[in-house]
Amino acid sequence: MLRIQFLKLLSVVILLSNCKEAPKVEVERPSPPNVIFIMADDLGYGDIGPYGQQKIKTPFLDKMAKEGLLFTQFYAGTSVCAPSRASLLTGQHTGHIAIRGNRQHGRRNGQMPLAANQMTLATLMKAAGYRTGLVGKWGLGNPGTSGDPLKQGFDFYYGYTDQILAHNYYPEYLYRNGEKEKLNNTVVYQDSKLWHEGLGSTSTEKNDYSNDRFTREALSFIEGEDRKSPFFLYLALTLPHDNGEQLPDELFEVPDQGRYASKPWTKNQKDYAAMVTRMDHTVGMVRATLDSLGIAEHTIVIFTSDNGPYRSHPTTAFFDSNGILRGGKRDLYEGGTRVPMLAVWPKTINKGRTSDHVGAFWDVMPTLAELVGQKQPGSSDGHSFLPTLLEKGTQTTHNQLYWEFHSSQGALQAVREGDYKYISFRSTDKDSIRQELYKLSEDLGELQDLSTVLPERVRRMDSIANSERTTSEFFQFPIED
């Protein structure tokens, strides 16, 4: 298990101008709490101080861990952006959701949208009387499609709707409630024949940094004039995702390198560290705003990442971004799916706790449903972890967790059942299937394949994997591009 280390809070000047259903938990409070869900992008399990990071400073996340609850075994929806976020928003794992990969399926401007009439976290919270806001990266449907955030329960949104456009931190525009808001940047779009179909870009004049905008919009939403209703804010930062269309030594776009400028590191390393610390500052500003408004004790803040970091990036090994976890983004090894997960709610969640409860993104919807007194959607694959947050009631646990991931090379499936983790690799050749089995309690790094030692368990877990997925027109086994 990765070593958990809490660092002393640093003084920072911030210059930014993000089974069965368990019994119901009775919580004494005057009204439902505000909910802020903060998501980082491609942040590794070991990239922040509470999970053992040594080189990058994250004082506000360190403070959040000291004042709240840290999960050691929490999982993303899968190991890439769009399906992982779809899992979070719908409460379903990737064997059931429609969006199971980042592929666009002929949609020139963006990826697959969420379906019309889809139950989402935002529609759930809106039904409970919440003011709902999205700030940052959406990636589940562009304006005018069924996945438009305004059609998926959000009263307000600001940011990127397209995940490829979101690679550029100095974009031409951001969307505000479906309307383009031009920024003071000069953007060069790349060849439409490349994989990103001309949506990938770089900027030759950089003035307006998107994540600074996100911070301001998030604080403005929290400070909103409507104080009669509780609010739900989904703050989906793009930090510290790279811009893969940049030159190899300029992958990580950030206005300045801050405290890391004088480090004897490469440019990418200094930029990446600055991005993570900048993300941490946003968390600090959100919590400081709650304090200044006197609503911190009436607000639960949750922080996580959408998936693990690129396993082969020039920063991953240097910062030990995944500790001993194997793999990263686009893998179904632990490094691709196990993510940091922190929750703080002053005077309600007890301070300085660590939980080994095994949970996943599809548990967030039933948790919030129970929190705000709404019925859990029947389509959800999750279980509320509110009993773990509040240390009240009986915590329901999963018999197994399921993931899948699709690319043009083939498809992956994974199942966690107790301590055991099963992964199958299916290439585009139907006859090519590789199976692996690991015991995480003894081999968290997934280095000792037990598939030949425990063939019966492999067969059973493969059967579970196949029973956990519904067929998909677009995401088949194997994929046929």
CSV table of C-alpha atoms in Angstrom, one decimal:
chain,number,residue,atom,x,y,z
A,1,MET,CA,0.0,0.0,0.0
A,2,LEU,CA,1.3,3.4,-0.9
A,3,ARG,CA,2.6,5.4,2.0
A,4,ILE,CA,0.2,8.2,3.2
A,5,GLN,CA,2.0,11.3,4.2
A,6,PHE,CA,0.4,14.6,5.3
A,7,LEU,CA,2.5,17.7,4.8
A,8,LYS,CA,2.3,20.9,6.9
A,9,LEU,CA,0.1,23.5,5.5
A,10,LEU,CA,2.1,26.1,3.5
A,11,SER,CA,1.3,29.8,3.3
A,12,VAL,CA,0.6,30.5,-0.3
A,13,VAL,CA,-0.2,33.8,-2.1
A,14,ILE,CA,-2.5,32.9,-4.9
A,15,LEU,CA,-2.5,35.0,-8.0
A,16,LEU,CA,-5.4,33.8,-10.1
A,17,SER,CA,-7.5,36.9,-11.6
A,18,ASN,CA,-12.0,23.7,-9.9
A,19,CYS,CA,-26.1,-6.7,-2.7
A,20,LYS,CA,-28.8,-4.5,-1.3
A,21,GLU,CA,-29.3,-1.0,-0.6
A,22,ALA,CA,-28.1,0.0,2.8
A,23,PRO,CA,-30.5,1.5,5.4
A,24,LYS,CA,-31.0,5.3,5.1
A,25,VAL,CA,-28.8,7.4,7.2
A,26,GLU,CA,-30.5,10.0,9.3
A,27,VAL,CA,-28.4,13.1,9.5
A,28,GLU,CA,-29.4,16.1,11.7
A,29,ARG,CA,-29.1,19.3,9.7
A,30,PRO,CA,-31.5,22.1,8.9
A,31,SER,CA,-31.5,21.4,5.1
A,32,PRO,CA,-29.5,19.4,2.5
A,33,PRO,CA,-25.9,20.5,2.2
A,34,ASN,CA,-24.3,22.1,-0.8
A,35,VAL,CA,-22.2,19.7,-2.9
A,36,ILE,CA,-19.0,20.5,-4.7
A,37,PHE,CA,-17.4,17.7,-6.8
A,38,ILE,CA,-13.9,18.6,-8.1
A,39,MET,CA,-12.4,16.4,-10.8
A,40,ALA,CA,-8.8,16.6,-12.0
A,41,ASP,CA,-7.8,15.4,-15.4
A,42,ASP,CA,-5.2,12.6,-15.8
A,43,LEU,CA,-3.9,13.1,-12.2
A,44,GLY,CA,-2.0,10.1,-10.9
A,45,TYR,CA,-2.8,8.3,-7.6
A,46,GLY,CA,0.6,9.4,-6.2
A,47,ASP,CA,0.7,12.9,-7.7
A,48,ILE,CA,-0.5,14.7,-4.5
A,49,GLY,CA,0.8,15.0,-1.0
A,50,PRO,CA,-1.9,12.9,0.8
A,51,TYR,CA,-0.9,9.9,-1.4
A,52,GLY,CA,2.8,10.2,-0.9
A,53,GLN,CA,4.0,12.8,-3.4
A,54,GLN,CA,7.4,14.2,-2.4
A,55,LYS,CA,8.4,16.7,-5.1
A,56,ILE,CA,5.2,18.5,-5.9
A,57,LYS,CA,3.6,20.7,-3.2
A,58,THR,CA,-0.2,20.4,-2.7
A,59,PRO,CA,-0.8,22.2,0.7
A,60,PHE,CA,-4.5,22.6,0.3
A,61,LEU,CA,-5.2,19.0,-0.6
A,62,ASP,CA,-2.9,18.0,2.3
A,63,LYS,CA,-5.1,20.2,4.5
A,64,MET,CA,-8.3,18.7,3.0
A,65,ALA,CA,-7.1,15.2,3.8
A,66,LYS,CA,-6.2,16.2,7.4
A,67,GLU,CA,-9.7,17.7,7.9
A,68,GLY,CA,-11.7,15.0,6.1
A,69,LEU,CA,-11.6,11.4,4.7
A,70,LEU,CA,-9.1,9.8,2.4
A,71,PHE,CA,-10.1,6.7,0.4
A,72,THR,CA,-7.3,4.3,-0.5
A,73,GLN,CA,-9.3,2.0,-2.8
A,74,PHE,CA,-11.5,4.2,-5.0
A,75,TYR,CA,-11.8,3.8,-8.7
A,76,ALA,CA,-12.6,5.8,-11.8
A,77,GLY,CA,-15.2,4.8,-14.3
A,78,THR,CA,-12.5,3.5,-16.6
A,79,SER,CA,-9.0,4.6,-17.8
A,80,VAL,CA,-9.9,7.4,-20.3
A,81,CYS,CA,-11.9,10.6,-20.2
A,82,ALA,CA,-15.3,10.4,-21.8
A,83,PRO,CA,-16.5,6.9,-20.6
A,84,SER,CA,-15.1,7.6,-17.1
A,85,ARG,CA,-17.0,10.8,-16.8
A,86,ALA,CA,-20.1,9.2,-18.3
A,87,SER,CA,-19.9,6.6,-15.6
A,88,LEU,CA,-19.7,9.3,-12.9
A,89,LEU,CA,-22.6,11.3,-14.3
A,90,THR,CA,-24.9,8.3,-14.9
A,91,GLY,CA,-24.2,6.0,-12.0
A,92,GLN,CA,-23.4,3.1,-14.4
A,93,HIS,CA,-20.3,1.1,-15.0
A,94,THR,CA,-18.8,0.9,-18.5
A,95,GLY,CA,-20.5,-2.4,-19.3
A,96,HIS,CA,-23.8,-0.6,-19.3
A,97,ILE,CA,-23.3,3.0,-20.3
A,98,ALA,CA,-23.6,4.0,-24.0
A,99,ILE,CA,-20.3,5.9,-24.0
A,100,ARG,CA,-17.5,3.3,-23.6
A,101,GLY,CA,-14.6,4.9,-25.3
A,102,ASN,CA,-13.2,8.2,-26.6
A,103,ARG,CA,-13.9,7.4,-30.3
A,104,GLN,CA,-16.1,9.8,-32.1
A,105,HIS,CA,-18.0,7.5,-34.5
A,106,GLY,CA,-18.3,9.9,-37.4
A,107,ARG,CA,-19.2,12.9,-35.3
A,108,ARG,CA,-16.8,15.5,-36.7
A,109,ASN,CA,-17.1,18.0,-33.9
A,110,GLY,CA,-16.8,16.0,-30.7
A,111,GLN,CA,-17.5,12.7,-29.1
A,112,MET,CA,-20.6,10.7,-28.5
A,113,PRO,CA,-23.3,12.7,-26.5
A,114,LEU,CA,-25.3,11.4,-23.6
A,115,ALA,CA,-28.7,10.2,-24.6
A,116,ALA,CA,-31.8,12.3,-24.3
A,117,ASN,CA,-33.7,11.9,-21.0
A,118,GLN,CA,-30.6,10.4,-19.4
A,119,MET,CA,-30.7,10.5,-15.6
A,120,THR,CA,-27.5,12.3,-14.5
A,121,LEU,CA,-26.1,13.7,-11.3
A,122,ALA,CA,-27.4,17.1,-12.3
A,123,THR,CA,-31.0,16.0,-13.0
A,124,LEU,CA,-30.9,14.1,-9.7
A,125,MET,CA,-29.8,17.2,-7.8
A,126,LYS,CA,-32.1,19.5,-9.7
A,127,ALA,CA,-35.0,17.3,-8.8
A,128,ALA,CA,-34.0,17.7,-5.1
A,129,GLY,CA,-34.2,21.5,-5.4
A,130,TYR,CA,-30.6,22.2,-6.1
A,131,ARG,CA,-29.1,25.0,-8.2
A,132,THR,CA,-26.8,23.1,-10.6
A,133,GLY,CA,-23.6,24.2,-12.3
A,134,LEU,CA,-20.8,22.8,-14.4
A,135,VAL,CA,-17.5,24.5,-14.8
A,136,GLY,CA,-14.6,23.1,-16.8
A,137,LYS,CA,-14.5,20.1,-19.2
A,138,TRP,CA,-17.7,18.3,-20.1
A,139,GLY,CA,-16.8,15.9,-23.0
A,140,LEU,CA,-20.2,14.3,-23.1
A,141,GLY,CA,-22.0,16.2,-25.9
A,142,ASN,CA,-21.7,19.6,-27.7
A,143,PRO,CA,-24.3,22.4,-27.8
A,144,GLY,CA,-27.3,21.3,-29.8
A,145,THR,CA,-26.9,17.6,-29.2
A,146,SER,CA,-28.7,15.5,-26.7
A,147,GLY,CA,-25.6,15.7,-24.5
A,148,ASP,CA,-25.7,19.5,-24.2
A,149,PRO,CA,-25.2,20.2,-20.5
A,150,LEU,CA,-28.4,22.3,-20.4
A,151,LYS,CA,-30.3,19.3,-21.5
A,152,GLN,CA,-28.7,17.1,-18.9
A,153,GLY,CA,-29.8,18.9,-15.7
A,154,PHE,CA,-27.4,21.8,-15.5
A,155,ASP,CA,-28.8,25.3,-14.9
A,156,PHE,CA,-25.4,26.8,-15.9
A,157,TYR,CA,-22.2,25.7,-17.5
A,158,TYR,CA,-19.0,27.3,-18.6
A,159,GLY,CA,-16.0,25.7,-20.3
A,160,TYR,CA,-15.1,23.1,-22.9
A,161,THR,CA,-17.8,20.8,-24.2
A,162,ASP,CA,-15.3,19.0,-26.6
A,163,GLN,CA,-12.5,17.0,-25.1
A,164,ILE,CA,-10.1,17.6,-28.0
A,165,LEU,CA,-10.5,21.3,-27.9
A,166,ALA,CA,-9.8,21.0,-24.2
A,167,HIS,CA,-6.2,20.0,-24.9
A,168,ASN,CA,-5.4,23.6,-25.5
A,169,TYR,CA,-5.2,25.7,-22.3
A,170,TYR,CA,-5.3,28.9,-24.3
A,171,PRO,CA,-8.3,28.3,-26.5
A,172,GLU,CA,-10.0,30.5,-29.1
A,173,TYR,CA,-13.3,30.4,-27.0
A,174,LEU,CA,-15.1,28.7,-24.2
A,175,TYR,CA,-18.8,28.0,-24.0
A,176,ARG,CA,-21.1,29.9,-21.6
A,177,ASN,CA,-24.5,28.2,-21.6
A,178,GLY,CA,-24.2,27.2,-25.3
A,179,GLU,CA,-22.8,30.5,-26.6
A,180,LYS,CA,-19.2,30.9,-27.6
A,181,GLU,CA,-17.3,33.4,-25.4
A,182,LYS,CA,-14.2,34.6,-27.3
A,183,LEU,CA,-10.9,34.7,-25.5
A,184,ASN,CA,-7.8,36.8,-26.1
A,185,ASN,CA,-5.7,34.1,-27.6
A,186,THR,CA,-4.4,33.4,-31.1
A,187,VAL,CA,-5.1,29.7,-32.0
A,188,VAL,CA,-3.7,27.6,-34.8
A,189,TYR,CA,-5.7,24.5,-35.6
A,190,GLN,CA,-3.9,21.4,-36.9
A,191,ASP,CA,-4.4,19.2,-40.0
A,192,SER,CA,-7.9,17.9,-40.3
A,193,LYS,CA,-6.5,14.6,-41.6
A,194,LEU,CA,-4.9,13.8,-38.3
A,195,TRP,CA,-6.6,11.7,-35.6
A,196,HIS,CA,-8.1,14.8,-33.9
A,197,GLU,CA,-9.8,15.9,-37.2
A,198,GLY,CA,-8.5,19.4,-37.0
A,199,LEU,CA,-9.7,20.1,-33.5
A,200,GLY,CA,-6.3,19.8,-32.0
A,201,SER,CA,-4.6,23.1,-31.6
A,202,THR,CA,-1.8,25.2,-30.3
A,203,SER,CA,-1.7,28.9,-29.5
A,204,THR,CA,0.8,31.5,-30.7
A,205,GLU,CA,-0.5,34.3,-28.5
A,206,LYS,CA,-1.4,33.3,-25.0
A,207,ASN,CA,-3.3,35.6,-22.7
A,208,ASP,CA,-6.4,33.9,-21.3
A,209,TYR,CA,-5.7,30.7,-19.4
A,210,SER,CA,-8.7,28.5,-19.3
A,211,ASN,CA,-8.3,27.1,-15.8
A,212,ASP,CA,-7.9,30.6,-14.3
A,213,ARG,CA,-11.2,31.3,-15.9
A,214,PHE,CA,-12.7,28.1,-14.4
A,215,THR,CA,-11.6,29.1,-10.9
A,216,ARG,CA,-13.2,32.5,-11.2
A,217,GLU,CA,-16.5,31.1,-12.6
A,218,ALA,CA,-16.6,28.4,-9.9
A,219,LEU,CA,-16.2,31.0,-7.2
A,220,SER,CA,-18.8,33.2,-8.8
A,221,PHE,CA,-21.3,30.3,-8.9
A,222,ILE,CA,-20.6,29.5,-5.2
A,223,GLU,CA,-21.2,33.2,-4.4
A,224,GLY,CA,-24.4,33.2,-6.5
A,225,GLU,CA,-27.3,35.5,-5.7
A,226,ASP,CA,-29.7,32.6,-5.2
A,227,ARG,CA,-29.0,31.7,-1.5
A,228,LYS,CA,-32.4,30.2,-0.9
A,229,SER,CA,-31.5,26.9,-2.6
A,230,PRO,CA,-28.6,24.6,-2.0
A,231,PHE,CA,-26.2,24.2,-4.9
A,232,PHE,CA,-24.4,21.4,-6.7
A,233,LEU,CA,-21.2,22.4,-8.5
A,234,TYR,CA,-19.3,20.0,-10.8
A,235,LEU,CA,-15.9,21.6,-11.2
A,236,ALA,CA,-14.1,19.5,-13.9
A,237,LEU,CA,-10.6,21.0,-14.2
A,238,THR,CA,-8.4,20.1,-17.2
A,239,LEU,CA,-5.3,20.3,-15.0
A,240,PRO,CA,-2.9,18.5,-15.3
A,241,HIS,CA,-3.8,17.0,-18.7
A,242,ASP,CA,-1.2,17.6,-21.5
A,243,ASN,CA,-1.7,19.3,-24.8
A,244,GLY,CA,-0.5,16.5,-27.1
A,245,GLU,CA,-0.5,18.8,-30.1
A,246,GLN,CA,2.4,20.8,-28.6
A,247,LEU,CA,6.1,20.2,-29.1
A,248,PRO,CA,7.4,17.3,-27.1
A,249,ASP,CA,9.1,19.6,-24.5
A,250,GLU,CA,6.1,21.9,-24.1
A,251,LEU,CA,3.4,19.3,-23.3
A,252,PHE,CA,2.2,21.0,-20.1
A,253,GLU,CA,0.8,24.5,-20.6
A,254,VAL,CA,0.9,26.8,-17.6
A,255,PRO,CA,1.3,30.6,-17.2
A,256,ASP,CA,4.4,30.2,-15.0
A,257,GLN,CA,6.4,27.6,-13.2
A,258,GLY,CA,6.0,29.3,-9.8
A,259,ARG,CA,8.1,27.8,-7.1
A,260,TYR,CA,9.6,25.2,-9.5
A,261,ALA,CA,11.2,27.7,-11.9
A,262,SER,CA,14.6,27.3,-10.3
A,263,LYS,CA,14.5,23.5,-10.0
A,264,PRO,CA,17.2,21.6,-11.9
A,265,TRP,CA,14.4,19.7,-13.8
A,266,THR,CA,13.3,19.6,-17.4
A,267,LYS,CA,10.8,22.1,-18.7
A,268,ASN,CA,8.1,19.4,-18.8
A,269,GLN,CA,8.8,18.4,-15.2
A,270,LYS,CA,8.7,22.0,-13.9
A,271,ASP,CA,5.5,22.7,-15.9
A,272,TYR,CA,3.7,19.6,-14.7
A,273,ALA,CA,4.6,20.3,-11.1
A,274,ALA,CA,3.3,23.9,-11.5
A,275,MET,CA,0.0,22.6,-13.0
A,276,VAL,CA,-0.6,20.3,-10.1
A,277,THR,CA,0.2,23.0,-7.6
A,278,ARG,CA,-2.1,25.4,-9.5
A,279,MET,CA,-4.9,22.8,-9.3
A,280,ASP,CA,-4.3,22.6,-5.6
A,281,HIS,CA,-4.5,26.4,-5.3
A,282,THR,CA,-8.0,26.2,-6.9
A,283,VAL,CA,-9.1,23.7,-4.3
A,284,GLY,CA,-7.8,26.1,-1.7
A,285,MET,CA,-9.6,29.1,-3.2
A,286,VAL,CA,-12.9,27.1,-3.3
A,287,ARG,CA,-12.6,26.2,0.4
A,288,ALA,CA,-11.6,29.7,1.4
A,289,THR,CA,-14.6,31.1,-0.3
A,290,LEU,CA,-16.9,28.7,1.6
A,291,ASP,CA,-15.3,29.9,4.8
A,292,SER,CA,-15.7,33.5,3.9
A,293,LEU,CA,-19.4,33.0,3.1
A,294,GLY,CA,-19.9,31.1,6.3
A,295,ILE,CA,-21.2,28.0,4.5
A,296,ALA,CA,-18.2,25.6,4.9
A,297,GLU,CA,-20.0,23.5,7.6
A,298,HIS,CA,-22.9,23.2,5.3
A,299,THR,CA,-21.0,22.1,2.2
A,300,ILE,CA,-19.4,18.7,1.3
A,301,VAL,CA,-16.4,18.9,-1.0
A,302,ILE,CA,-15.2,15.9,-2.9
A,303,PHE,CA,-12.0,15.7,-4.9
A,304,THR,CA,-10.8,13.0,-7.4
A,305,SER,CA,-9.3,12.4,-10.9
A,306,ASP,CA,-11.0,11.0,-14.0
A,307,ASN,CA,-8.3,8.3,-14.6
A,308,GLY,CA,-4.5,7.7,-14.1
A,309,PRO,CA,-1.6,9.5,-15.8
A,310,TYR,CA,0.0,8.5,-19.1
A,311,ARG,CA,2.3,5.7,-18.2
A,312,SER,CA,5.0,6.8,-20.7
A,313,HIS,CA,5.1,10.6,-20.1
A,314,PRO,CA,8.4,12.3,-19.2
A,315,THR,CA,6.9,13.3,-15.9
A,316,THR,CA,5.2,10.0,-14.7
A,317,ALA,CA,8.3,8.2,-13.6
A,318,PHE,CA,10.1,11.3,-12.3
A,319,PHE,CA,7.3,12.2,-10.0
A,320,ASP,CA,6.4,8.6,-9.2
A,321,SER,CA,2.9,9.6,-10.2
A,322,ASN,CA,1.4,6.1,-9.5
A,323,GLY,CA,3.8,4.9,-6.8
A,324,ILE,CA,3.9,1.1,-7.1
A,325,LEU,CA,0.7,0.9,-9.2
A,326,ARG,CA,1.2,-0.6,-12.6
A,327,GLY,CA,0.2,1.1,-15.8
A,328,GLY,CA,-1.7,4.3,-16.4
A,329,LYS,CA,-4.1,5.9,-18.7
A,330,ARG,CA,-5.6,3.5,-21.3
A,331,ASP,CA,-4.8,0.5,-19.0
A,332,LEU,CA,-7.1,-1.4,-16.8
A,333,TYR,CA,-4.2,-2.1,-14.4
A,334,GLU,CA,-4.5,-0.2,-11.1
A,335,GLY,CA,-2.5,2.7,-12.4
A,336,GLY,CA,-5.1,3.4,-14.9
A,337,THR,CA,-8.2,3.2,-12.7
A,338,ARG,CA,-7.4,3.7,-9.0
A,339,VAL,CA,-7.6,7.4,-8.3
A,340,PRO,CA,-7.2,9.7,-5.3
A,341,MET,CA,-10.5,10.4,-3.5
A,342,LEU,CA,-10.9,12.9,-0.7
A,343,ALA,CA,-14.0,14.2,1.0
A,344,VAL,CA,-14.4,17.0,3.6
A,345,TRP,CA,-17.5,18.3,5.4
A,346,PRO,CA,-16.5,20.2,8.6
A,347,LYS,CA,-18.2,18.9,11.8
A,348,THR,CA,-20.0,16.2,9.8
A,349,ILE,CA,-17.2,14.0,8.4
A,350,ASN,CA,-14.7,13.3,11.2
A,351,LYS,CA,-11.2,14.6,10.6
A,352,GLY,CA,-8.1,12.8,9.5
A,353,ARG,CA,-9.7,9.5,8.6
A,354,THR,CA,-8.5,6.9,6.0
A,355,SER,CA,-10.9,4.3,4.6
A,356,ASP,CA,-10.1,1.2,2.6
A,357,HIS,CA,-13.7,0.9,1.4
A,358,VAL,CA,-13.7,-0.2,-2.2
A,359,GLY,CA,-15.8,2.2,-4.3
A,360,ALA,CA,-16.1,3.5,-7.8
A,361,PHE,CA,-17.5,6.4,-9.8
A,362,TRP,CA,-20.9,4.7,-10.2
A,363,ASP,CA,-21.3,4.9,-6.5
A,364,VAL,CA,-21.4,8.7,-6.5
A,365,MET,CA,-25.0,8.9,-7.8
A,366,PRO,CA,-26.6,6.7,-5.1
A,367,THR,CA,-24.5,8.4,-2.5
A,368,LEU,CA,-25.8,11.9,-3.4
A,369,ALA,CA,-29.3,10.5,-3.8
A,370,GLU,CA,-29.2,9.3,-0.3
A,371,LEU,CA,-27.6,12.5,0.9
A,372,VAL,CA,-30.4,14.7,-0.5
A,373,GLY,CA,-33.3,12.4,0.1
A,374,GLN,CA,-33.9,11.2,-3.5
A,375,LYS,CA,-34.7,7.7,-4.6
A,376,GLN,CA,-31.7,5.9,-6.1
A,377,PRO,CA,-32.2,5.4,-9.9
A,378,GLY,CA,-33.0,1.8,-10.8
A,379,SER,CA,-30.4,2.0,-13.6
A,380,SER,CA,-27.5,2.7,-11.2
A,381,ASP,CA,-24.9,0.0,-10.7
A,382,GLY,CA,-23.6,1.7,-7.5
A,383,HIS,CA,-24.1,1.6,-3.8
A,384,SER,CA,-24.2,4.6,-1.5
A,385,PHE,CA,-21.0,5.1,0.5
A,386,LEU,CA,-22.7,7.7,2.7
A,387,PRO,CA,-22.4,5.3,5.7
A,388,THR,CA,-18.6,5.4,5.2
A,389,LEU,CA,-18.5,9.1,5.0
A,390,LEU,CA,-20.6,9.7,8.1
A,391,GLU,CA,-19.7,6.5,10.0
A,392,LYS,CA,-23.4,5.8,10.5
A,393,GLY,CA,-25.5,3.0,9.2
A,394,THR,CA,-24.5,-0.2,7.4
A,395,GLN,CA,-22.2,0.1,4.5
A,396,THR,CA,-23.1,-2.1,1.5
A,397,THR,CA,-20.1,-3.4,-0.4
A,398,HIS,CA,-19.7,-4.6,-4.0
A,399,ASN,CA,-19.5,-8.3,-4.9
A,400,GLN,CA,-17.4,-7.2,-7.8
A,401,LEU,CA,-16.4,-4.2,-9.9
A,402,TYR,CA,-16.3,-4.2,-13.7
A,403,TRP,CA,-14.6,-2.0,-16.3
A,404,GLU,CA,-14.0,-2.1,-20.0
A,405,PHE,CA,-11.9,0.0,-22.3
A,406,HIS,CA,-11.9,0.2,-26.1
A,407,SER,CA,-9.4,1.3,-28.7
A,408,SER,CA,-8.7,0.7,-32.4
A,409,GLN,CA,-6.3,-2.1,-31.3
A,410,GLY,CA,-8.9,-4.1,-29.4
A,411,ALA,CA,-10.8,-4.1,-26.1
A,412,LEU,CA,-10.0,-4.8,-22.4
A,413,GLN,CA,-12.2,-6.1,-19.6
A,414,ALA,CA,-11.4,-6.1,-15.9
A,415,VAL,CA,-13.1,-7.4,-12.8
A,416,ARG,CA,-12.2,-7.0,-9.2
A,417,GLU,CA,-13.7,-9.6,-6.9
A,418,GLY,CA,-12.5,-9.3,-3.3
A,419,ASP,CA,-8.7,-9.2,-3.4
A,420,TYR,CA,-8.5,-10.6,-6.9
A,421,LYS,CA,-8.2,-8.6,-10.2
A,422,TYR,CA,-8.9,-10.2,-13.6
A,423,ILE,CA,-8.0,-8.6,-16.9
A,424,SER,CA,-8.6,-9.8,-20.4
A,425,PHE,CA,-7.1,-8.4,-23.5
A,426,ARG,CA,-8.9,-8.9,-26.8
A,427,SER,CA,-7.3,-7.8,-30.0
A,428,THR,CA,-9.2,-7.1,-33.2
A,429,ASP,CA,-8.5,-10.8,-34.0
A,430,LYS,CA,-11.4,-12.6,-32.4
A,431,ASP,CA,-9.2,-15.6,-31.6
A,432,SER,CA,-6.6,-13.5,-29.7
A,433,ILE,CA,-7.4,-13.3,-26.0
A,434,ARG,CA,-4.9,-12.9,-23.2
A,435,GLN,CA,-6.0,-13.3,-19.6
A,436,GLU,CA,-4.2,-12.2,-16.4
A,437,LEU,CA,-5.1,-12.6,-12.7
A,438,TYR,CA,-3.6,-10.8,-9.7
A,439,LYS,CA,-4.1,-10.9,-5.9
A,440,LEU,CA,-4.0,-7.2,-5.0
A,441,SER,CA,-3.6,-7.7,-1.2
A,442,GLU,CA,-0.3,-9.4,-1.9
A,443,ASP,CA,0.7,-7.9,-5.2
A,444,LEU,CA,-0.6,-4.3,-5.6
A,445,GLY,CA,1.8,-3.7,-8.4
A,446,GLU,CA,0.2,-6.5,-10.5
A,447,LEU,CA,3.5,-8.2,-11.3
A,448,GLN,CA,2.7,-11.8,-10.5
A,449,ASP,CA,0.2,-13.3,-13.0
A,450,LEU,CA,-1.7,-16.1,-11.3
A,451,SER,CA,-3.9,-17.1,-14.3
A,452,THR,CA,-2.1,-20.4,-14.8
A,453,VAL,CA,-2.1,-21.2,-11.1
A,454,LEU,CA,-5.8,-20.5,-10.6
A,455,PRO,CA,-7.5,-21.4,-13.9
A,456,GLU,CA,-10.9,-22.0,-12.3
A,457,ARG,CA,-11.0,-18.5,-10.8
A,458,VAL,CA,-10.0,-17.1,-14.2
A,459,ARG,CA,-12.9,-18.9,-15.8
A,460,ARG,CA,-15.3,-17.7,-13.1
A,461,MET,CA,-14.2,-14.1,-13.3
A,462,ASP,CA,-14.3,-14.2,-17.1
A,463,SER,CA,-17.9,-15.3,-16.8
A,464,ILE,CA,-18.6,-12.4,-14.5
A,465,ALA,CA,-17.0,-10.0,-17.0
A,466,ASN,CA,-19.2,-11.2,-19.8
A,467,SER,CA,-22.3,-11.2,-17.7
A,468,GLU,CA,-21.7,-7.6,-16.5
A,469,ARG,CA,-21.8,-6.1,-20.0
A,470,THR,CA,-24.7,-5.4,-22.4
A,471,THR,CA,-24.1,-5.4,-26.1
A,472,SER,CA,-23.2,-2.2,-27.8
A,473,GLU,CA,-23.6,-1.2,-31.4
A,474,PHE,CA,-20.4,1.0,-31.3
A,475,PHE,CA,-18.3,-0.8,-28.7
A,476,GLN,CA,-18.1,-4.4,-29.7
A,477,PHE,CA,-15.7,-7.3,-28.9
A,478,PRO,CA,-13.6,-7.1,-30.9
A,479,ILE,CA,-13.9,-3.6,-32.2
A,480,GLU,CA,-14.4,-3.3,-36.0
A,481,ASP,CA,-13.2,0.1,-37.2
